[in-house]
């Protein structure tokens, strides 16, 4: 069972603000889905390797050749929050 | 509804008149639409068509209009994943598939509606409002590529691109009575597809007929060094357009006809299999015992990958930005305000499944079950050429019927998600009706064996007329 406190903690980890009222509703809906996920417990997966990826590809290499980057103006075109060619963001710490 | 529904007819029309006239006719049809399938119509489309006319119609898709799902990056054209958090975002580059379509002379008509970030089975969770099924405006078109399927069914575009993470091309294809292909994982570059669950999703085409699907695949499939999961393997899909299934072995998995299947859907699919027998194929029942666990495995993996992939939407570089005294508050408020309920639910579940103490119980367990599901396919397809099953267990449901009950909506995907877990190709073709609503037959093949499923689908289409029935006039 996921509690409303855990929902708020997961919201913090996921960087999604959740208020107290919402956390109750989320806990209820998430629990019904987690109950459903619980059915995997009945599958014997001892000695079964995980499949992270279906494509039979390992270690994709390319030549280390310098190529032009996307123009700085294009990179910054989708924000109004820019300054001297950089993204402008609030302080991190 | 536009008069031409396939590439062959459109090419003839262009030869008789012009690409400009064809494009204008589609834009006029879109303008009268009642289905809310397009989110944006590209203002440049007419100019592009005019240029193609003046260049003498060069390229295999010269002047052919195409609609593109809202999550495929298109330079200069709004690409928002139907989410408030990306409102106003205009990509500065084209996805690999868009580059290829432009080189082939296709005319991009605009962008199509979808479930927010491709999370859904109904196209109800879009910030642009729901798309309506052209066969019955009170019903959903399926999802998440609901806009891409509905506009093809309604004659607003002859072909479109969608993306399929757990059935998002095949489900709306079945619900809207069109053809939809999920290719083998790695066949089509995902460069420029805004990622939701990167180990599962593939771009796939939708059209009114199988020949057009093969034609589009010839253009968009192929190696791209910018996608590290892209497979370097040559194939010509249109070579498979042969009416010949004599001796073909079909496997029919019992598990795909489970509890809750609609009786008319079941009958239509068995009638289709009977038709294949008439055409010279044989069938046998096969068992895929881990099918019942595929759905839970799929959702745990998809949500876990979503929680990581959607971390980039924090308000710093594009889209919505909320006020906040520091980055953490700004990002948390931006994401709370910008993401819809279902997207937040999946990110939270994915974050939970990956968090300390739960990683092994959920995520690692799901990856091991994925191995068993993939082994089911390997074993079943070792003895038969293709598998056949209903695409969806029931026809399109009513708008609003399932949106408040996420688990009920997830259960709709029971017949489509296993193929994404295993990375195998799968095509949905119209095979009958349940009442007035279309039913889809799903034909599944071995990895990289698209040509066999295209051949089977094409043969079925040549010997039936389900695909030629169009919805009542909705324009």
PDB file of C-alpha atoms in Angstrom, chain A residues 1-3 6-18 22 25-26 29-57 60-62 67 70-71 73-82 87-93, chain B residues 88-93 185 199 228-231 290 292-293 295-297 299-300 303 305 316-319 321 324-328 330-333 335-336 339 341 344-345 347-349 351-352 355 358 361-372 374 404 406-407 410-411 421-423 447:
ATOM      1  CA  UNK A   1       0.000   0.000   0.000  1.00  0.00           C
ATOM      2  CA  UNK A   2       1.315   3.412  -0.942  1.00  0.00           C
ATOM      3  CA  UNK A   3       0.399   6.079   1.618  1.00  0.00           C
ATOM      4  CA  UNK A   6       4.763   8.318   0.191  1.00  0.00           C
ATOM      5  CA  UNK A   7       2.914   9.918  -2.722  1.00  0.00           C
ATOM      6  CA  UNK A   8       4.155  13.321  -1.580  1.00  0.00           C
ATOM      7  CA  UNK A   9       7.709  11.944  -1.258  1.00  0.00           C
ATOM      8  CA  UNK A  10       7.568  10.376  -4.736  1.00  0.00           C
ATOM      9  CA  UNK A  11       6.205  13.702  -6.020  1.00  0.00           C
ATOM     10  CA  UNK A  12       9.291  15.394  -4.550  1.00  0.00           C
ATOM     11  CA  UNK A  13      11.588  12.822  -6.206  1.00  0.00           C
ATOM     12  CA  UNK A  14       9.770  13.313  -9.534  1.00  0.00           C
ATOM     13  CA  UNK A  15       9.733  17.121  -9.189  1.00  0.00           C
ATOM     14  CA  UNK A  16       5.954  17.324  -9.368  1.00  0.00           C
ATOM     15  CA  UNK A  17       4.338  19.467  -6.702  1.00  0.00           C
ATOM     16  CA  UNK A  18       1.434  17.611  -5.079  1.00  0.00           C
ATOM     17  CA  UNK A  22      -4.330  15.637  -4.392  1.00  0.00           C
ATOM     18  CA  UNK A  25      -6.706  10.876  -4.656  1.00  0.00           C
ATOM     19  CA  UNK A  26      -3.373   9.825  -6.149  1.00  0.00           C
ATOM     20  CA  UNK A  29      -5.625   5.407  -7.886  1.00  0.00           C
ATOM     21  CA  UNK A  30      -1.972   4.358  -7.607  1.00  0.00           C
ATOM     22  CA  UNK A  31      -2.820   1.587  -5.158  1.00  0.00           C
ATOM     23  CA  UNK A  32      -5.290  -0.038  -7.540  1.00  0.00           C
ATOM     24  CA  UNK A  33      -2.598  -0.081 -10.253  1.00  0.00           C
ATOM     25  CA  UNK A  34       0.098  -1.338  -7.850  1.00  0.00           C
ATOM     26  CA  UNK A  35      -2.273  -4.132  -6.769  1.00  0.00           C
ATOM     27  CA  UNK A  36      -2.531  -5.127 -10.413  1.00  0.00           C
ATOM     28  CA  UNK A  37       1.260  -5.046 -10.794  1.00  0.00           C
ATOM     29  CA  UNK A  38       1.432  -7.406  -7.792  1.00  0.00           C
ATOM     30  CA  UNK A  39       0.290 -10.287 -10.009  1.00  0.00           C
ATOM     31  CA  UNK A  40       3.864 -10.530 -11.309  1.00  0.00           C
ATOM     32  CA  UNK A  41       4.807 -12.021  -7.916  1.00  0.00           C
ATOM     33  CA  UNK A  42       3.254 -15.313  -9.021  1.00  0.00           C
ATOM     34  CA  UNK A  43       5.691 -15.673 -11.965  1.00  0.00           C
ATOM     35  CA  UNK A  44       8.809 -17.710 -11.249  1.00  0.00           C
ATOM     36  CA  UNK A  45      11.687 -15.608 -12.587  1.00  0.00           C
ATOM     37  CA  UNK A  46      14.503 -17.345 -10.753  1.00  0.00           C
ATOM     38  CA  UNK A  47      17.382 -17.728 -13.258  1.00  0.00           C
ATOM     39  CA  UNK A  48      15.544 -15.625 -15.887  1.00  0.00           C
ATOM     40  CA  UNK A  49      17.761 -12.804 -17.197  1.00  0.00           C
ATOM     41  CA  UNK A  50      16.170  -9.356 -17.581  1.00  0.00           C
ATOM     42  CA  UNK A  51      15.513  -8.000 -21.085  1.00  0.00           C
ATOM     43  CA  UNK A  52      16.422  -4.332 -21.004  1.00  0.00           C
ATOM     44  CA  UNK A  53      16.288  -4.114 -24.744  1.00  0.00           C
ATOM     45  CA  UNK A  54      14.998  -6.324 -27.594  1.00  0.00           C
ATOM     46  CA  UNK A  55      17.388  -5.126 -30.296  1.00  0.00           C
ATOM     47  CA  UNK A  56      20.483  -7.247 -30.590  1.00  0.00           C
ATOM     48  CA  UNK A  57      22.849  -4.280 -30.408  1.00  0.00           C
ATOM     49  CA  UNK A  60      27.386   1.361 -30.825  1.00  0.00           C
ATOM     50  CA  UNK A  61      30.497   3.252 -31.895  1.00  0.00           C
ATOM     51  CA  UNK A  62      31.070   6.127 -34.303  1.00  0.00           C
ATOM     52  CA  UNK A  67      30.752  18.401 -36.707  1.00  0.00           C
ATOM     53  CA  UNK A  70      23.010  23.554 -34.041  1.00  0.00           C
ATOM     54  CA  UNK A  71      23.174  27.374 -34.244  1.00  0.00           C
ATOM     55  CA  UNK A  73      19.960  31.138 -31.860  1.00  0.00           C
ATOM     56  CA  UNK A  74      18.005  28.002 -32.876  1.00  0.00           C
ATOM     57  CA  UNK A  75      18.763  26.345 -29.543  1.00  0.00           C
ATOM     58  CA  UNK A  76      17.499  29.393 -27.670  1.00  0.00           C
ATOM     59  CA  UNK A  77      14.530  30.032 -29.958  1.00  0.00           C
ATOM     60  CA  UNK A  78      11.973  28.311 -27.732  1.00  0.00           C
ATOM     61  CA  UNK A  79      12.538  30.343 -24.580  1.00  0.00           C
ATOM     62  CA  UNK A  80      12.146  33.950 -23.524  1.00  0.00           C
ATOM     63  CA  UNK A  81      14.409  33.235 -20.545  1.00  0.00           C
ATOM     64  CA  UNK A  82      17.832  33.807 -22.037  1.00  0.00           C
ATOM     65  CA  UNK A  87      19.385  29.845 -20.750  1.00  0.00           C
ATOM     66  CA  UNK A  88      18.432  31.886 -17.721  1.00  0.00           C
ATOM     67  CA  UNK A  89      17.207  29.772 -14.819  1.00  0.00           C
ATOM     68  CA  UNK A  90      16.560  30.377 -11.135  1.00  0.00           C
ATOM     69  CA  UNK A  91      19.326  29.457  -8.707  1.00  0.00           C
ATOM     70  CA  UNK A  92      19.857  25.743  -8.109  1.00  0.00           C
ATOM     71  CA  UNK A  93      21.033  25.892  -4.457  1.00  0.00           C
TER      72      UNK A  93
ATOM     73  CA  UNK B  88       4.403  27.003 -28.159  1.00  0.00           C
ATOM     74  CA  UNK B  89       7.311  24.633 -28.795  1.00  0.00           C
ATOM     75  CA  UNK B  90       8.485  24.690 -32.405  1.00  0.00           C
ATOM     76  CA  UNK B  91      11.349  22.259 -33.095  1.00  0.00           C
ATOM     77  CA  UNK B  92      14.466  23.701 -34.739  1.00  0.00           C
ATOM     78  CA  UNK B  93      15.064  20.414 -36.585  1.00  0.00           C
ATOM     79  CA  UNK B 185      11.927  -2.272 -33.054  1.00  0.00           C
ATOM     80  CA  UNK B 199      12.751   0.605 -25.370  1.00  0.00           C
ATOM     81  CA  UNK B 228      21.818   4.213 -31.480  1.00  0.00           C
ATOM     82  CA  UNK B 229      18.991   1.631 -31.615  1.00  0.00           C
ATOM     83  CA  UNK B 230      18.584   1.980 -35.385  1.00  0.00           C
ATOM     84  CA  UNK B 231      19.182  -1.281 -37.252  1.00  0.00           C
ATOM     85  CA  UNK B 290       2.926 -15.494 -20.236  1.00  0.00           C
ATOM     86  CA  UNK B 292      -1.523 -12.633 -18.935  1.00  0.00           C
ATOM     87  CA  UNK B 293       1.536 -11.056 -17.315  1.00  0.00           C
ATOM     88  CA  UNK B 295       0.301  -6.005 -19.426  1.00  0.00           C
ATOM     89  CA  UNK B 296       1.708  -5.487 -15.920  1.00  0.00           C
ATOM     90  CA  UNK B 297       5.257  -5.934 -17.195  1.00  0.00           C
ATOM     91  CA  UNK B 299       3.165  -0.747 -17.775  1.00  0.00           C
ATOM     92  CA  UNK B 300       5.952  -0.996 -15.188  1.00  0.00           C
ATOM     93  CA  UNK B 303       6.149   4.132 -16.659  1.00  0.00           C
ATOM     94  CA  UNK B 305      11.120   4.835 -18.761  1.00  0.00           C
ATOM     95  CA  UNK B 316      14.271  25.654 -18.257  1.00  0.00           C
ATOM     96  CA  UNK B 317      14.741  25.482 -22.019  1.00  0.00           C
ATOM     97  CA  UNK B 318      11.300  25.393 -23.685  1.00  0.00           C
ATOM     98  CA  UNK B 319       7.591  25.296 -23.046  1.00  0.00           C
ATOM     99  CA  UNK B 321       7.668  27.926 -17.034  1.00  0.00           C
ATOM    100  CA  UNK B 324       9.769  29.779  -8.391  1.00  0.00           C
ATOM    101  CA  UNK B 325      12.437  31.159  -6.083  1.00  0.00           C
ATOM    102  CA  UNK B 326      14.809  28.324  -7.015  1.00  0.00           C
ATOM    103  CA  UNK B 327      15.079  25.657  -9.718  1.00  0.00           C
ATOM    104  CA  UNK B 328      13.462  22.915  -7.632  1.00  0.00           C
ATOM    105  CA  UNK B 330      10.171  26.277 -10.495  1.00  0.00           C
ATOM    106  CA  UNK B 331      10.461  22.768 -11.970  1.00  0.00           C
ATOM    107  CA  UNK B 332       7.997  21.221  -9.504  1.00  0.00           C
ATOM    108  CA  UNK B 333       5.394  23.918 -10.132  1.00  0.00           C
ATOM    109  CA  UNK B 335       5.470  20.076 -14.036  1.00  0.00           C
ATOM    110  CA  UNK B 336       2.441  20.167 -11.715  1.00  0.00           C
ATOM    111  CA  UNK B 339       1.378  17.815 -17.158  1.00  0.00           C
ATOM    112  CA  UNK B 341      -3.435  13.805 -14.699  1.00  0.00           C
ATOM    113  CA  UNK B 344       1.579  12.718 -13.681  1.00  0.00           C
ATOM    114  CA  UNK B 345       0.150   9.371 -12.580  1.00  0.00           C
ATOM    115  CA  UNK B 347       5.596   9.535 -13.825  1.00  0.00           C
ATOM    116  CA  UNK B 348       4.750   8.977 -10.140  1.00  0.00           C
ATOM    117  CA  UNK B 349       4.286   5.230 -10.632  1.00  0.00           C
ATOM    118  CA  UNK B 351       9.447   6.973 -10.073  1.00  0.00           C
ATOM    119  CA  UNK B 352       8.039   4.712  -7.347  1.00  0.00           C
ATOM    120  CA  UNK B 355      12.972   4.035  -6.186  1.00  0.00           C
ATOM    121  CA  UNK B 358      11.084  -1.157  -4.968  1.00  0.00           C
ATOM    122  CA  UNK B 361      10.170  -5.858  -6.880  1.00  0.00           C
ATOM    123  CA  UNK B 362       8.759  -3.897  -9.815  1.00  0.00           C
ATOM    124  CA  UNK B 363      11.242  -2.818 -12.490  1.00  0.00           C
ATOM    125  CA  UNK B 364      13.663  -5.756 -12.450  1.00  0.00           C
ATOM    126  CA  UNK B 365      10.787  -8.236 -12.117  1.00  0.00           C
ATOM    127  CA  UNK B 366       9.026  -6.655 -15.109  1.00  0.00           C
ATOM    128  CA  UNK B 367      12.198  -6.949 -17.213  1.00  0.00           C
ATOM    129  CA  UNK B 368      12.468 -10.657 -16.362  1.00  0.00           C
ATOM    130  CA  UNK B 369       8.822 -11.237 -17.264  1.00  0.00           C
ATOM    131  CA  UNK B 370       9.573  -9.406 -20.521  1.00  0.00           C
ATOM    132  CA  UNK B 371      12.139 -12.124 -21.263  1.00  0.00           C
ATOM    133  CA  UNK B 372       9.458 -14.798 -20.777  1.00  0.00           C
ATOM    134  CA  UNK B 374       9.665 -12.642 -25.720  1.00  0.00           C
ATOM    135  CA  UNK B 404     -11.688   8.155 -14.798  1.00  0.00           C
ATOM    136  CA  UNK B 406      -7.005   4.146 -15.348  1.00  0.00           C
ATOM    137  CA  UNK B 407      -6.821   0.401 -14.716  1.00  0.00           C
ATOM    138  CA  UNK B 410      -4.906  -0.086 -19.287  1.00  0.00           C
ATOM    139  CA  UNK B 411      -6.725  -3.431 -19.641  1.00  0.00           C
ATOM    140  CA  UNK B 421       7.766  -6.020 -25.211  1.00  0.00           C
ATOM    141  CA  UNK B 422       9.103  -8.534 -27.740  1.00  0.00           C
ATOM    142  CA  UNK B 423       9.926  -5.972 -30.453  1.00  0.00           C
ATOM    143  CA  UNK B 447      11.469  -9.680 -35.932  1.00  0.00           C
TER     144      UNK B 447
END
